[in-house]
PDB file of C-alpha atoms in Angstrom:
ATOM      1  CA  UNK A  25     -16.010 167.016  77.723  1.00 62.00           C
ATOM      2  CA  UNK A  26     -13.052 169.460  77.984  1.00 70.00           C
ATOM      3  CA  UNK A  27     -11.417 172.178  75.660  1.00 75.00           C
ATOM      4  CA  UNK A  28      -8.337 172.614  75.089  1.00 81.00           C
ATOM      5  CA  UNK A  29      -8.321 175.796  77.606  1.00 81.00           C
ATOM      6  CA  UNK A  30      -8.343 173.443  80.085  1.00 83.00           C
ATOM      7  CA  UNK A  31      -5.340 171.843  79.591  1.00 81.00           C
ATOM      8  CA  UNK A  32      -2.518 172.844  81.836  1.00 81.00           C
ATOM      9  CA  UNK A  33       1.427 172.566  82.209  1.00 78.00           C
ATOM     10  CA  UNK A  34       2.344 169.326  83.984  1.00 74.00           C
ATOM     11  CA  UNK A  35       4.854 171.622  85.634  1.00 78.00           C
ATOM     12  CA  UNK A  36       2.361 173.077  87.975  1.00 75.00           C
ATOM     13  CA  UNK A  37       0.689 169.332  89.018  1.00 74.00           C
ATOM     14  CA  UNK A  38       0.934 169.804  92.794  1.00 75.00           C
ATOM     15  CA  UNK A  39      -0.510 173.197  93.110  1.00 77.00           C
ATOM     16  CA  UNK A  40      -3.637 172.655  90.570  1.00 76.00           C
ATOM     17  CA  UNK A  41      -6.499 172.013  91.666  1.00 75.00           C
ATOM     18  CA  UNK A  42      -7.912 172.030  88.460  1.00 76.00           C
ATOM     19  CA  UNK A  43      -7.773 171.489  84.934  1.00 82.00           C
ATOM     20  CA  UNK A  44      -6.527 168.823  82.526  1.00 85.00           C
ATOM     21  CA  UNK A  45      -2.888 167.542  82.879  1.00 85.00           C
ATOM     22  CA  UNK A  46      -1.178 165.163  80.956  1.00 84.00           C
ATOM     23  CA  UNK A  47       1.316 162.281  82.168  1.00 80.00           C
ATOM     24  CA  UNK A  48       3.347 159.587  80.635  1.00 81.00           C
ATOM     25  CA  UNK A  49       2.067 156.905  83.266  1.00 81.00           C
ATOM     26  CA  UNK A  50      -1.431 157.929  83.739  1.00 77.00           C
ATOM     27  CA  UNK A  51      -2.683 159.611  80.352  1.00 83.00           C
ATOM     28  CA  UNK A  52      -4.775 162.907  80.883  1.00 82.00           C
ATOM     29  CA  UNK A  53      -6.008 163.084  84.659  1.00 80.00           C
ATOM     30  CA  UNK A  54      -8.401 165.572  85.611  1.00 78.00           C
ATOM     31  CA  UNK A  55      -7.116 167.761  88.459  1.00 76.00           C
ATOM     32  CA  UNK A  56     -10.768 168.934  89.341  1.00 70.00           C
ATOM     33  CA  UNK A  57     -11.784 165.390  90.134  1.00 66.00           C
ATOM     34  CA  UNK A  58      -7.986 163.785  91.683  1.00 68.00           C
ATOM     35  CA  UNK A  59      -7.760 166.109  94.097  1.00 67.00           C
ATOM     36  CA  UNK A  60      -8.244 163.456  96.960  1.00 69.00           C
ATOM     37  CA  UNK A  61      -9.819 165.578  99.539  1.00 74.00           C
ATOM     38  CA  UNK A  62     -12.941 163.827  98.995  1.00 76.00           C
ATOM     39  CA  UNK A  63     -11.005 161.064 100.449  1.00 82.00           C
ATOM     40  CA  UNK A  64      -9.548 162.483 103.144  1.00 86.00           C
ATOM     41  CA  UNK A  65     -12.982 163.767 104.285  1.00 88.00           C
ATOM     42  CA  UNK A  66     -14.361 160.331 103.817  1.00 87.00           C
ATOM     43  CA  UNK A  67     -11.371 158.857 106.518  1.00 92.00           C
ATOM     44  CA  UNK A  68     -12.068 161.552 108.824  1.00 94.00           C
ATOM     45  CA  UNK A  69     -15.487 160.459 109.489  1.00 94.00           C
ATOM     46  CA  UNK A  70     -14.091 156.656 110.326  1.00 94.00           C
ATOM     47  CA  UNK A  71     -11.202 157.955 112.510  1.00 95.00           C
ATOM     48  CA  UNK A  72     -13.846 160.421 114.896  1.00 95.00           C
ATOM     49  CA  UNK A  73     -16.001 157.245 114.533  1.00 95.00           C
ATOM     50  CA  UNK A  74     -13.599 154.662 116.008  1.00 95.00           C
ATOM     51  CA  UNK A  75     -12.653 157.780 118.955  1.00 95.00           C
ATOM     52  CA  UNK A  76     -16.120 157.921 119.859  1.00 92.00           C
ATOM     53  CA  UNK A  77     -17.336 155.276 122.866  1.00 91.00           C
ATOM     54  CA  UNK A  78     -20.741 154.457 120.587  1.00 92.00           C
ATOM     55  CA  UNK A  79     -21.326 151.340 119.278  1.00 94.00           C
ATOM     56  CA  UNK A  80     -21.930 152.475 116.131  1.00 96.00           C
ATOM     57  CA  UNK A  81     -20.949 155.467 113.920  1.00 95.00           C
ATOM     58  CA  UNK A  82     -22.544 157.349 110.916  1.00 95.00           C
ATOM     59  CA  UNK A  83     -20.190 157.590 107.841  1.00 93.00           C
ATOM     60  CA  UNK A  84     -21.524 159.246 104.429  1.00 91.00           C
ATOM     61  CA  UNK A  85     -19.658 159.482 101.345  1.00 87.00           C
ATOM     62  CA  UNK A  86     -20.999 161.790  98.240  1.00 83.00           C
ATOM     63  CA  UNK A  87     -19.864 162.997  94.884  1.00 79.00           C
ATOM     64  CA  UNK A  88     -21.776 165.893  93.876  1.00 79.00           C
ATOM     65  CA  UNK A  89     -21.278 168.851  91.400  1.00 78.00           C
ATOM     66  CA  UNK A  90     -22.738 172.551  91.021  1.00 78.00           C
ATOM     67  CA  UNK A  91     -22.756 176.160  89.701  1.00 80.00           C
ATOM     68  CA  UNK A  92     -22.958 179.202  91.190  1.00 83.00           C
ATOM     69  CA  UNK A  93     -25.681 181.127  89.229  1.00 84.00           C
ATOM     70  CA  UNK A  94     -27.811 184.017  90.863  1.00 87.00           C
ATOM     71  CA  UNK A  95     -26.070 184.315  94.108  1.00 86.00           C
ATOM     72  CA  UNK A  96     -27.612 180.629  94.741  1.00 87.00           C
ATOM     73  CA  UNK A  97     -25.438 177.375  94.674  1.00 86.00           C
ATOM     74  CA  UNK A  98     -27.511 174.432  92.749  1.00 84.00           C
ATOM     75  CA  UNK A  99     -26.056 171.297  92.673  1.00 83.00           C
ATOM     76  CA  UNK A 100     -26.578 167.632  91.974  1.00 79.00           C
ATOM     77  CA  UNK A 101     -25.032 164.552  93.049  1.00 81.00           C
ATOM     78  CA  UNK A 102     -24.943 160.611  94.739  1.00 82.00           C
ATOM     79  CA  UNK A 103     -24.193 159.676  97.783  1.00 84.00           C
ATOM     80  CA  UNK A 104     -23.957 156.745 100.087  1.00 86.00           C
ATOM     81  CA  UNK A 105     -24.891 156.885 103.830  1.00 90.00           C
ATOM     82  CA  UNK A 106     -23.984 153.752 106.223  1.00 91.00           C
ATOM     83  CA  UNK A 107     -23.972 152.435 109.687  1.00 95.00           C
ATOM     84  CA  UNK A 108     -20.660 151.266 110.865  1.00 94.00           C
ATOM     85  CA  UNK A 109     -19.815 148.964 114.132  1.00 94.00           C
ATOM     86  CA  UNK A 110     -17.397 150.083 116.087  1.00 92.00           C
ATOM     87  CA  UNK A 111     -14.308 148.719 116.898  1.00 93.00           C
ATOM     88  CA  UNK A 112     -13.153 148.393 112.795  1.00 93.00           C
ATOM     89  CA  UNK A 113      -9.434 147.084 112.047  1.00 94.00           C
ATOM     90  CA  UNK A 114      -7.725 149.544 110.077  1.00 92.00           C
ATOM     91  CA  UNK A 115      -8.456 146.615 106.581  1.00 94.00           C
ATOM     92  CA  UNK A 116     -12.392 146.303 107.638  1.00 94.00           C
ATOM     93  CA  UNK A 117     -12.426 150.204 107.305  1.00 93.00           C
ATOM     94  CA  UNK A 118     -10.147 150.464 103.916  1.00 92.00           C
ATOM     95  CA  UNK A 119     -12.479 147.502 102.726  1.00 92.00           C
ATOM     96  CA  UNK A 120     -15.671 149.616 103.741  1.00 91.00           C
ATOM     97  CA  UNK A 121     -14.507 152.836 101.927  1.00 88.00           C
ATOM     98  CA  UNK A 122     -13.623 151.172  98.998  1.00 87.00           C
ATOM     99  CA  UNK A 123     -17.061 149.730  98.981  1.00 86.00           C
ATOM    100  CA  UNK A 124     -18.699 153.072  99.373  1.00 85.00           C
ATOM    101  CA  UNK A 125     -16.739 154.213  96.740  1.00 77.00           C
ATOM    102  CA  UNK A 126     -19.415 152.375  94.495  1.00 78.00           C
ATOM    103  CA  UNK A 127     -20.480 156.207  94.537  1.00 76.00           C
ATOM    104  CA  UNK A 128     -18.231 157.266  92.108  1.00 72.00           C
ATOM    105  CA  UNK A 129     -19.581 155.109  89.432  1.00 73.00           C
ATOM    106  CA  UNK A 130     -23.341 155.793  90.498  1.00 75.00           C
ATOM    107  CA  UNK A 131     -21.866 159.309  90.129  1.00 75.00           C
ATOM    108  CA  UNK A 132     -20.659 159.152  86.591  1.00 73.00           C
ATOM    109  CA  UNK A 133     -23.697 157.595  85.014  1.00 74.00           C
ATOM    110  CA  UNK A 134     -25.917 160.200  86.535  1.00 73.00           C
ATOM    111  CA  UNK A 135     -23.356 162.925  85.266  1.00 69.00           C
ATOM    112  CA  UNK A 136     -23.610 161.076  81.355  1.00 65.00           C
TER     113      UNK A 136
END
C-alpha cells in the first residue's frame, strides 16, 4: 500500500527511480518496481551465456525485497534458477525469460 507521500510529478518520470507516478495510458505505475534493470540483468546472463563455448549456461532470475535495519541488510524474495542449451535463437531466449518471469507472480503472492 502507498501514501500519498509517495506520489510524484510525472514531470520527473525518467529520472525516478522511485515512487508513485501517474499516467493517462498506464494508470499509477510504481517507479520502484518499473525500473527494468531487473531485466536487463536477467539478458545479460543469456548474452555471456550464448559467448561462452559450454554447452550449457546457468541463468537465474529473482525478485526480492529488504531493509536496511542495524547496519545488516535482511531481505526476502523468489527466484528461479535454470539450465539453458546453448546455441538459443534470439525468440527461444525472449520465450525463456518470459517464462522465468513466472517469478514475478510467485513474487507478489509471497509479498501479500
Amino acid at each position: 500500500m502507498s501514501t500519498r507521500r509517495e506520489i510524484k510529478d510525472g514531470a520527473l518520470f525518467g529520472v525516478l527511480d522511485r515512487g508513485m507516478v501517474y499516467t493517462e495510458t498506464l494508470g499509477w505505475i510504481d517507479k520502484g518496481h518499473a525500473r527494468g534493470n531487473d531485466v536487463v540483468a536477467h539478458k545479460r546472463q543469456f548474452v555471456e551465456g550464448e559467448r561462452s563455448v559450454k554447452p550449457s549456461y546457468s541463468v537465474m532470475y529473482r525478485q526480492d525485497m529488504g531493509v536496511l535495519k542495524f547496519k545488516s541488510r535482511f531481505s526476502i524474495g523468489k527466484f528461479s534458477h535454470w539450465e539453458i542449451k546453448h546455441d538459443r535463437s534470439i525468440e527461444d531466449i525472449n520465450r525463456i525469460m518470459l517464462a522465468m518471469m513466472n517469478t514475478a507472480s510467485r513474487f507478489e503472492g509471497l509479498q501479500s
